[in-house]
Short mmCIF file of C-alpha atoms and ligand atoms in Angstrom, two decimals:
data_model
loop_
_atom_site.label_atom_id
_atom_site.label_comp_id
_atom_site.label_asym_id
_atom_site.label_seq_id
_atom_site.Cartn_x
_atom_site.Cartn_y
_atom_site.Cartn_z
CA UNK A 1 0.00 0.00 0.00
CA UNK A 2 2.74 2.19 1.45
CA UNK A 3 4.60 1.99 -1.91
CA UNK A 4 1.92 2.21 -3.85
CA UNK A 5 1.37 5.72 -2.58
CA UNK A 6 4.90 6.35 -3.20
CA UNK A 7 4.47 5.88 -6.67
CA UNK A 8 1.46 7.67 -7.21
CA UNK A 9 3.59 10.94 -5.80
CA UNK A 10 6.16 10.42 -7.69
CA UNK A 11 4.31 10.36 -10.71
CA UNK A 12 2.61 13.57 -9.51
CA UNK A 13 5.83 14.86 -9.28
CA UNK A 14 6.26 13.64 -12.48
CA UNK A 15 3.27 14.91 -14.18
CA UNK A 16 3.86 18.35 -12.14
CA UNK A 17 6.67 19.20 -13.51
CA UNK A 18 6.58 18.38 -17.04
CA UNK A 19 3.95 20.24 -17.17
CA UNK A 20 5.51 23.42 -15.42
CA UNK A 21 8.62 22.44 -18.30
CA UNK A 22 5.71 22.99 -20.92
CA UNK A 23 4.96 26.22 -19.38
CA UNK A 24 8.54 27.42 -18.94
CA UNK A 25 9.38 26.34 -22.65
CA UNK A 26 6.25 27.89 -24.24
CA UNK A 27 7.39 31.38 -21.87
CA UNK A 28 10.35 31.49 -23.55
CA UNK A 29 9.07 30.41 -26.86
CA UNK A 30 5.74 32.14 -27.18
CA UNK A 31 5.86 35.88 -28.90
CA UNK A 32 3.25 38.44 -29.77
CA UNK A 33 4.06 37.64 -33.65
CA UNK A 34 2.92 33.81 -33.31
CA UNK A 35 -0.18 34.85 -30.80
CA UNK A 36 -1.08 37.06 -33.04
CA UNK A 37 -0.23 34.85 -36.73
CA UNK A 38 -4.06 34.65 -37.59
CA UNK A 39 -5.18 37.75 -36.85
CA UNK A 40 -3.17 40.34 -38.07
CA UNK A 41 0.80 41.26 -38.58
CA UNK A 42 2.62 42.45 -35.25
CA UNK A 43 5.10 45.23 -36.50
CA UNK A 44 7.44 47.36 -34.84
CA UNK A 45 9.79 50.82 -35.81
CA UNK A 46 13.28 50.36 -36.33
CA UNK A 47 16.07 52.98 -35.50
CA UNK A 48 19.00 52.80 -38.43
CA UNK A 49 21.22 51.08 -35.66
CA UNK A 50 18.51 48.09 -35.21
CA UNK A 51 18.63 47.86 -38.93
CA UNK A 52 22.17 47.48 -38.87
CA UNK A 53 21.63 44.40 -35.96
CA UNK A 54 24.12 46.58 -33.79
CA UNK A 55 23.21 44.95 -30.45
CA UNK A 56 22.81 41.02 -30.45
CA UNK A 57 19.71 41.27 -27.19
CA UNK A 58 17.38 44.13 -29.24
CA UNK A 59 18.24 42.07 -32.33
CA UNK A 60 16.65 38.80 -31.38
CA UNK A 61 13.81 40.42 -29.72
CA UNK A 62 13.11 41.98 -32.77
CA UNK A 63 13.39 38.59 -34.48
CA UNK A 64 11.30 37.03 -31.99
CA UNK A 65 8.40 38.85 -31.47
CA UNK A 66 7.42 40.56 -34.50
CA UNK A 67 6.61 39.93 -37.89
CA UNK A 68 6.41 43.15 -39.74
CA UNK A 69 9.07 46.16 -39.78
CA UNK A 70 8.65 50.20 -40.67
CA UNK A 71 11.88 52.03 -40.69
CA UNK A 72 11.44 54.98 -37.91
CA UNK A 73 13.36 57.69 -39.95
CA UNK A 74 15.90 56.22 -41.98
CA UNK A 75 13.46 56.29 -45.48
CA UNK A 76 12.44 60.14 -44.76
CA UNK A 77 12.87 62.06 -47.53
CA UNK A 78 15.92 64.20 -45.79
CA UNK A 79 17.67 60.75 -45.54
CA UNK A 80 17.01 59.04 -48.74
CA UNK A 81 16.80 61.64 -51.16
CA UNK A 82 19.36 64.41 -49.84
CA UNK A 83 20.27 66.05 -52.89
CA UNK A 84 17.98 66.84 -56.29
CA UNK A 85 19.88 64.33 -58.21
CA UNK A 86 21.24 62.03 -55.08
CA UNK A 87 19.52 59.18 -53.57
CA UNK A 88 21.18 57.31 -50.52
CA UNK A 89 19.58 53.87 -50.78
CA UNK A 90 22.75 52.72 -48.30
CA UNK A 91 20.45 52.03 -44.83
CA UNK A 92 17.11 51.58 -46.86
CA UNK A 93 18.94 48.53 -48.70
CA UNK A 94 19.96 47.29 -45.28
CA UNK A 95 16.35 47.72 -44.05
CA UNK A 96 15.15 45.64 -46.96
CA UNK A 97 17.44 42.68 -46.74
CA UNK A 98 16.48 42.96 -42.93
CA UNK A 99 13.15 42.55 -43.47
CA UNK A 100 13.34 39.74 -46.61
CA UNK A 101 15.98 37.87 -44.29
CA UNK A 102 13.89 37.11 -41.78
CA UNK A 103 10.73 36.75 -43.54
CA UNK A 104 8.53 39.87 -42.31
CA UNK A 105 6.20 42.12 -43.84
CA UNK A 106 8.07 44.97 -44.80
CA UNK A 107 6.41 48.75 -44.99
CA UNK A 108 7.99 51.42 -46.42
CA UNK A 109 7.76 54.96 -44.24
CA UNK A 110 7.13 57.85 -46.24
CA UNK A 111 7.14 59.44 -49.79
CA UNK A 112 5.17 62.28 -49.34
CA UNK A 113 5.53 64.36 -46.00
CA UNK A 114 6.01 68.27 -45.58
CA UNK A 115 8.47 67.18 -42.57
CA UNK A 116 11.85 65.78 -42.58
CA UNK A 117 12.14 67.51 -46.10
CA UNK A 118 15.79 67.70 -47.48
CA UNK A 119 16.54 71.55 -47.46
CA UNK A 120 16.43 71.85 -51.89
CA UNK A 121 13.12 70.10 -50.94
CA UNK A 122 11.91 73.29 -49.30
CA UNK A 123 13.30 75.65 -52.02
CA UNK A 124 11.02 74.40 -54.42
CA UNK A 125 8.74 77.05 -54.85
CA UNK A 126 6.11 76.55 -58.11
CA UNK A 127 4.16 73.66 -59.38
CA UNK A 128 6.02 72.32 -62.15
CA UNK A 129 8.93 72.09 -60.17
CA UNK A 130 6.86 70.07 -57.41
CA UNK A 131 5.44 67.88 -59.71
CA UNK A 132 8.79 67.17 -61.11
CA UNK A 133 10.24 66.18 -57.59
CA UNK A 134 6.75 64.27 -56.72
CA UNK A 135 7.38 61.78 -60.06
CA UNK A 136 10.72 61.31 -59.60
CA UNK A 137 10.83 60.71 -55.82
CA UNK A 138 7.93 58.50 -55.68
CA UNK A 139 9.01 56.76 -58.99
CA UNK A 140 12.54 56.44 -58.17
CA UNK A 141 12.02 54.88 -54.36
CA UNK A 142 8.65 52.45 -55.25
CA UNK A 143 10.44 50.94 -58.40
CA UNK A 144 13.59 50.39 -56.60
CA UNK A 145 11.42 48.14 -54.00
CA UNK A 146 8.91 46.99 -56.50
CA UNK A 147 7.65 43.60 -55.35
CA UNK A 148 10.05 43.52 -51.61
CA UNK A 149 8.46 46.14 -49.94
CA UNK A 150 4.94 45.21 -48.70
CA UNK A 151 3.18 48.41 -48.77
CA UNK A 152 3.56 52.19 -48.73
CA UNK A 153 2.58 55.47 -46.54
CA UNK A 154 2.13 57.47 -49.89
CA UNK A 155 1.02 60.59 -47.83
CA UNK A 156 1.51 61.02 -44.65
CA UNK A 157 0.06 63.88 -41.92
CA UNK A 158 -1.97 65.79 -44.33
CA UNK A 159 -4.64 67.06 -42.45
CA UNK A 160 -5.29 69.88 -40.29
CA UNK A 161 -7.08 68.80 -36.55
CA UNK A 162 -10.35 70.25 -37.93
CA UNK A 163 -9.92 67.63 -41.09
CA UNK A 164 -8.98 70.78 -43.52
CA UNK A 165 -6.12 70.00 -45.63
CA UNK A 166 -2.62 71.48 -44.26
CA UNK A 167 -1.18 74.56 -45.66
CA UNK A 168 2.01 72.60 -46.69
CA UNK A 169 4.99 72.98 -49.02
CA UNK A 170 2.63 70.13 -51.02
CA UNK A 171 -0.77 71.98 -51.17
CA UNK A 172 0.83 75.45 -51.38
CA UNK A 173 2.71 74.80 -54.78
CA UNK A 174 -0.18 72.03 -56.34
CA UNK A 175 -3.35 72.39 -54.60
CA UNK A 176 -5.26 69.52 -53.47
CA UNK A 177 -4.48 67.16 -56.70
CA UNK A 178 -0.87 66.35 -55.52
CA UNK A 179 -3.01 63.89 -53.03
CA UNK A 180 -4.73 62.23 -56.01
CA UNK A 181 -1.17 62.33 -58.22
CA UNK A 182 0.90 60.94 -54.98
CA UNK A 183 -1.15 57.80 -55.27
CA UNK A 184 -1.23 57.60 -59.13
CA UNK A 185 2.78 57.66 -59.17
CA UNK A 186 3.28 55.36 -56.52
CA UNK A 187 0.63 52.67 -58.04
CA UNK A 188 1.96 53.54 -61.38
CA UNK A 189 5.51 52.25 -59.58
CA UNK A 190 4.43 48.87 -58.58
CA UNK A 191 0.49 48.17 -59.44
CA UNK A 192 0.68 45.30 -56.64
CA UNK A 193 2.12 47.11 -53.63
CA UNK A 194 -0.60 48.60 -50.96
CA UNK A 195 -0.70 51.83 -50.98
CA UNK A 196 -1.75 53.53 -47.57
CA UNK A 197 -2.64 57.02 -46.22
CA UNK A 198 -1.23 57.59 -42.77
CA UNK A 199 -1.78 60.31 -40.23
CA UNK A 200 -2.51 61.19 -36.32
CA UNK A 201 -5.49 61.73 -34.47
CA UNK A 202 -7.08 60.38 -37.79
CA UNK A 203 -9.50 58.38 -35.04
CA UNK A 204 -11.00 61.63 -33.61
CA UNK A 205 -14.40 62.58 -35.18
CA UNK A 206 -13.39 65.98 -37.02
CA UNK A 207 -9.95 64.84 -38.54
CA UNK A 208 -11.69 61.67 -38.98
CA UNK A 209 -14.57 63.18 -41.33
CA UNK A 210 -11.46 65.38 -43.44
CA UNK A 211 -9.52 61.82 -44.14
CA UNK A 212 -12.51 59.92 -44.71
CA UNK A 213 -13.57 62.92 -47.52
CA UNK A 214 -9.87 62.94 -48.47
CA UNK A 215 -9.78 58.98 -49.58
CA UNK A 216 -13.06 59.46 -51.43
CA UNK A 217 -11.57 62.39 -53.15
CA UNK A 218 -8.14 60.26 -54.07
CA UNK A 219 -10.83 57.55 -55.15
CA UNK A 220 -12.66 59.47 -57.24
CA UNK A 221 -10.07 61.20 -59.16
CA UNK A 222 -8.91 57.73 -59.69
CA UNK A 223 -5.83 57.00 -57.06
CA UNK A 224 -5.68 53.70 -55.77
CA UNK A 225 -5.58 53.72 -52.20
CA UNK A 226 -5.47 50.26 -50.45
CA UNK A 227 -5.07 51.20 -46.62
CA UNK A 228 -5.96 53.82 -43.91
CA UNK A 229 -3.06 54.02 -41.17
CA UNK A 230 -4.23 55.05 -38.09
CA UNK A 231 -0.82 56.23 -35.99
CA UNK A 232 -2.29 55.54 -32.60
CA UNK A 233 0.13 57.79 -30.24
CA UNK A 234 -2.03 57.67 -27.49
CA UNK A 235 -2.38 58.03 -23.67
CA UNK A 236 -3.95 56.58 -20.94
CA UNK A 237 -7.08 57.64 -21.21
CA UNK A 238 -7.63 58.96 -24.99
CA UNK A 239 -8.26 58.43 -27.18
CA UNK A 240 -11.84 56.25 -25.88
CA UNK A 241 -12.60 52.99 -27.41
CA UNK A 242 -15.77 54.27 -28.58
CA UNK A 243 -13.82 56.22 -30.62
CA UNK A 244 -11.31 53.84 -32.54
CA UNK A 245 -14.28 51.08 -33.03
CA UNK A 246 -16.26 54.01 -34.75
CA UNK A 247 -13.05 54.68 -36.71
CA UNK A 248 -12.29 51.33 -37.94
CA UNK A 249 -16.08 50.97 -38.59
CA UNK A 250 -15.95 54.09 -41.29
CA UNK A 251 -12.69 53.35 -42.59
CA UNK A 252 -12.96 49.72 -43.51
CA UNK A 253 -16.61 50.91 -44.73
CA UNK A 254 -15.05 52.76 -47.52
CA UNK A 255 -13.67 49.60 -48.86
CA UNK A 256 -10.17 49.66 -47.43
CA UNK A 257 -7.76 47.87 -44.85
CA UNK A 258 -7.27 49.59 -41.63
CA UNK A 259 -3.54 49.61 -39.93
CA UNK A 260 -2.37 50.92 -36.59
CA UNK A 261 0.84 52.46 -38.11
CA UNK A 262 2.43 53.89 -34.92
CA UNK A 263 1.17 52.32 -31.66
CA UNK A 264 2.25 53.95 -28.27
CA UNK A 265 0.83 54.55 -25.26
CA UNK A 266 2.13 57.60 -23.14
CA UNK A 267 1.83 57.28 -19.23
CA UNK A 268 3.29 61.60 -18.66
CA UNK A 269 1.27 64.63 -18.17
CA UNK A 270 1.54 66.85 -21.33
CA UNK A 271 1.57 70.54 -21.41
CA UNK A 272 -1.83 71.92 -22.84
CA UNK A 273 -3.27 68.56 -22.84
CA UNK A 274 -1.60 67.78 -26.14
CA UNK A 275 -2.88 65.05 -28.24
CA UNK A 276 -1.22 63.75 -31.66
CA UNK A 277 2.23 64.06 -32.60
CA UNK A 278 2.88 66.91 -34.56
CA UNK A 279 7.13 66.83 -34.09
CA UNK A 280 7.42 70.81 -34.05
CA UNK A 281 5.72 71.02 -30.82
CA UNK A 282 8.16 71.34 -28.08
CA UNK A 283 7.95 72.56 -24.26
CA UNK A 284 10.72 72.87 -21.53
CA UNK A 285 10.90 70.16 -18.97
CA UNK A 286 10.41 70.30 -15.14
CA UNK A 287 10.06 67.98 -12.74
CA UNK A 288 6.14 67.50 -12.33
CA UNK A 289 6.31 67.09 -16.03
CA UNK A 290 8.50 64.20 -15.76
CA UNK A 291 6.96 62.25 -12.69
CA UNK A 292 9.06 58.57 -13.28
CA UNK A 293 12.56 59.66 -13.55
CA UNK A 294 13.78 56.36 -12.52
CA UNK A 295 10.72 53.34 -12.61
CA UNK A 296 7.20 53.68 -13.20
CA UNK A 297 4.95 52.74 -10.24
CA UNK A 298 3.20 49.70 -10.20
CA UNK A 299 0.00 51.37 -10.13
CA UNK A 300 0.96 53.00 -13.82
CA UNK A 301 2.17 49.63 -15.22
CA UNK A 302 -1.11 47.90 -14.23
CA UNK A 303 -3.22 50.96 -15.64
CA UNK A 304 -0.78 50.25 -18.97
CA UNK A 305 -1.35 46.99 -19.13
CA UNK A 306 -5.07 47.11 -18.57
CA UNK A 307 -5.21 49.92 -21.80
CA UNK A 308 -3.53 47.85 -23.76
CA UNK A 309 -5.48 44.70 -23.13
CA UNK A 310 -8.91 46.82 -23.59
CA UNK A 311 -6.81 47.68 -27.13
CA UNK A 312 -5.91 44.72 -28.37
CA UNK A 313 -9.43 43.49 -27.41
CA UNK A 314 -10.84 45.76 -29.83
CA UNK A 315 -8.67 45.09 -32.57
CA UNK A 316 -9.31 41.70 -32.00
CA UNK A 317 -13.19 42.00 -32.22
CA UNK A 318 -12.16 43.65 -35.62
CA UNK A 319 -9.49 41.73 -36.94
CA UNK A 320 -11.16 41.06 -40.22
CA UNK A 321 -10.51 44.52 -40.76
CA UNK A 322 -7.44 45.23 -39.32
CA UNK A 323 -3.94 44.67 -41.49
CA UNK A 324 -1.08 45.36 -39.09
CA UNK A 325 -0.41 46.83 -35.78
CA UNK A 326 2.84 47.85 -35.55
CA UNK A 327 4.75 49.57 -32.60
CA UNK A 328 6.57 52.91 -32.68
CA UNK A 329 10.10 51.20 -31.56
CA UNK A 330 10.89 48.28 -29.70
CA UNK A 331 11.67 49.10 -26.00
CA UNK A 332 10.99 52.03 -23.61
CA UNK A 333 14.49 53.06 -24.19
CA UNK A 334 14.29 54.10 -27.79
CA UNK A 335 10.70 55.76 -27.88
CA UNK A 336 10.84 59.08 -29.24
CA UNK A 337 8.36 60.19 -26.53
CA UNK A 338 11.48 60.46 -24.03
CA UNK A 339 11.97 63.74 -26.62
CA UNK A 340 8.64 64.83 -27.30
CA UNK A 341 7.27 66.72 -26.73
CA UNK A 342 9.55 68.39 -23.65
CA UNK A 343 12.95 66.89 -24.26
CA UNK A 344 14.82 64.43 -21.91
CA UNK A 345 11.98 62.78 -19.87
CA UNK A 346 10.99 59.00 -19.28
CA UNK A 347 7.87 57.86 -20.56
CA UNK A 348 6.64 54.18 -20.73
CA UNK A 349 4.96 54.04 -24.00
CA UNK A 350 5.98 49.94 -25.68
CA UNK A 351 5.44 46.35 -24.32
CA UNK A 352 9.25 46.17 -23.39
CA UNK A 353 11.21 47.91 -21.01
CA UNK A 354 14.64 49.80 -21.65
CA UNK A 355 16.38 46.54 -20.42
CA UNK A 356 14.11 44.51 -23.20
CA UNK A 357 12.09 43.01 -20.47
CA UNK A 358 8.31 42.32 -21.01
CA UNK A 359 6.23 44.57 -18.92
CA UNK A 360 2.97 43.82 -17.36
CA UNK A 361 1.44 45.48 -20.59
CA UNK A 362 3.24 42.65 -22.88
CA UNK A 363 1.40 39.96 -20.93
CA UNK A 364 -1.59 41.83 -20.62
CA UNK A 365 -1.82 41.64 -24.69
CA UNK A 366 -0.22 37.72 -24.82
CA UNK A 367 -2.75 36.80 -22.14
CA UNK A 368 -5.54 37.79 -24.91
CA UNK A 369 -4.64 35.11 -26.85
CA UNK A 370 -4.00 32.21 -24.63
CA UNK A 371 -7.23 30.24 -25.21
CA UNK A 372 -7.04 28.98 -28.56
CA UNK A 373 -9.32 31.12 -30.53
O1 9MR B 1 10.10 58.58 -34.14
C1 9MR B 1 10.54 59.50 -35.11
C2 9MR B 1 11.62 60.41 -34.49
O2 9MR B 1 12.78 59.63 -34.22
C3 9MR B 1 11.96 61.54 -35.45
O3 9MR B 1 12.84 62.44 -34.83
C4 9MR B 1 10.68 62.27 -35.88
C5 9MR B 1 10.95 63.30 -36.94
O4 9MR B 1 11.33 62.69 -38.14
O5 9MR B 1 9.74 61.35 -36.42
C6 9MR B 1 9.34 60.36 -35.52
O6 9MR B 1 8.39 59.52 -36.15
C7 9MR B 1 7.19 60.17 -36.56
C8 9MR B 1 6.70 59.46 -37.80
O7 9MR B 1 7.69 59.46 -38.78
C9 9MR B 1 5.42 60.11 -38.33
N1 9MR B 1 4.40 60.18 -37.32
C10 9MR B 1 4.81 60.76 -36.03
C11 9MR B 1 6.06 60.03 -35.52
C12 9MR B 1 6.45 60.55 -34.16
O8 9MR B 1 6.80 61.88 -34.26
#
């Protein structure tokens, strides 16, 4: 009898702990990439030095939990195209290879912004001129990447908050058919690549009603638009849910794929209750302004992890319409919300922390998917 129980415990023990092996193995295994595999791509920025696999840890992070890549800055106009007849294709190459290397969806991040604009970019002054540089840059760039890169922000940020068009260097010299020609260069380029428009705030109702108009208008005048990127830099309590269901509701309505292009989540106070991310807003730092010098409290990491999970929930309940939600960087460490908009603070935005460790937030969004679905 005696041994009889013996053996029963020791295949408990047994049992017990192959099973806490399974666990420990699918920890270390398990990513938000393969979670995620049938609902949508799981994307992050990269900085030029992640492209160039500079640190072994971020590298196989990167390799490990996402699926899709969108160069932060390195494709800018200012960077690729530095000089009228000068491209620099040096990083952008690298980006590509990184990208076809390891099998992930590769976007391409931007042709056609009024920031970041190489300074004989801003000296262009009339329309024929414009045009000129539109064909060329657009031309030059998608036909280069024709069939490796995935899909495109054609236009990006052109909208005013109130969903006018912005006064840019774009509008000023072409009026508002440089939207519709953007799109007819780029599909002209490579007929197969999606072509998306991208932009901020894009989920509230105003700027939401100006890019909704604005894809019917690049529709009608007979643009081929595949894809509406929503950014998504938000905070930690806007923008509401109610808000992004209604906007991947009217989006996806119009006929197109809906993609959240820039995903972070900012835990600071901002001056004037700033929303967005226009870059040329800036504000000096103090310390009330940058409350987490050193961690963030426990109480901000749950609230983080519990806006991400009501998030991912919704893009979940969605996923038919939903493309790709990619992160703006990788860790906590690189976000460009450490610089923006008061320079030098530490915000909390991603799903990893600046020693690439997964924060409550990261299981918050893994524990989403844990049931088979
Ligand atoms: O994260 C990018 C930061 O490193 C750059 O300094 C900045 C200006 O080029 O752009 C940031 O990325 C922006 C993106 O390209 C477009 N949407 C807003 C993003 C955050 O500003």
């Amino acid at each position: 009898m005696r041994l009889f129980n013996y053996s029963l415990l020791l295949l408990s023990l047994i049992i017990l702990s192959g099973c806490n092996a399974k666990k420990e193995k699918e920890k270390n295994t398990a990513s938000l990439s393969d979670r995620y595999k049938n609902d949508f791509y799981i994307g992050t920025a990269l900085s030029a030095d992640q492209i160039e696999e500079k640190n072994p840890a971020v590298d196989s992070l990167i390799k490990k939990e996402f699926n899709a890549i969108t160069a932060e800055n390195i494709m800018k106009s200012m960077f690729i195209h530095p000089f009228k007849d000068q491209y620099d294709f040096t990083l952008s190459d690298k980006f590509i290879a990184y990208g076809e290397k390891n099998k992930m969806f590769i976007h391409g991040h931007t042709l056609i912004w009024h920031s970041q604009l190489a300074p004989w970019m801003q000296k262009i002054k009339d329309s024929t001129e414009m045009k000129a540089f539109m064909k060329d840059h657009i031309t030059t760039i998608v036909t280069k990447y024709k069939g490796r890169v995935d899909s495109w922000d054609v236009v990006n940020e052109a909208l005013n908050e109130d969903g006018s068009l912005r006064k840019s260097i774009f509008l000023n010299t072409l009026g508002e058919r440089y939207l519709v020609d953007a799109f007819k260069f780029a599909a002209a380029a490579d007929p197969k690549v999606d072509l998306y428009y991208n932009d901020y705030n894009n989920e509230e109702p105003a700027k939401r009603e100006g890019n909704i108009n604005l894809i019917k208008k690049i529709k009608a005048g007979g643009g081929k638009i595949d894809g509406v990127g929503i950014q998504a830099h938000w905070k930690l309590q806007h923008p509401s849910l109610e808000e992004i269901e209604k906007s991947i509701l009217a989006y996806s309505a119009l006929g197109i794929k809906v993609a959240f292009t820039e995903l972070d989540i900012s835990v600071l106070p901002n001056p004037k209750d700033l929303n967005g991310a226009d870059v040329n807003q800036n504000f000096e730092s103090n310390a009330k302004m940058n409350p987490y010098p050193q961690t963030l409290p426990d109480s901000v990491q749950v609230k983080l992890a519990e806006r991400y999970a009501s998030i991912f929930k919704l893009f979940l309940k969605h996923k038919d319409k939903i493309s790709r939600v990619t992160f703006w960087g990788v860790h906590d460490g690189q976000s460009w919300l450490n610089d923006w908009p008061i320079k030098g603070r530490t915000n909390y935005p991603l799903l990893f922390d600046k020693n690439l460790k997964p924060k409550k937030a990261y299981n918050s969004v893994m524990e989403l998917k844990e049931t088979k679905q």
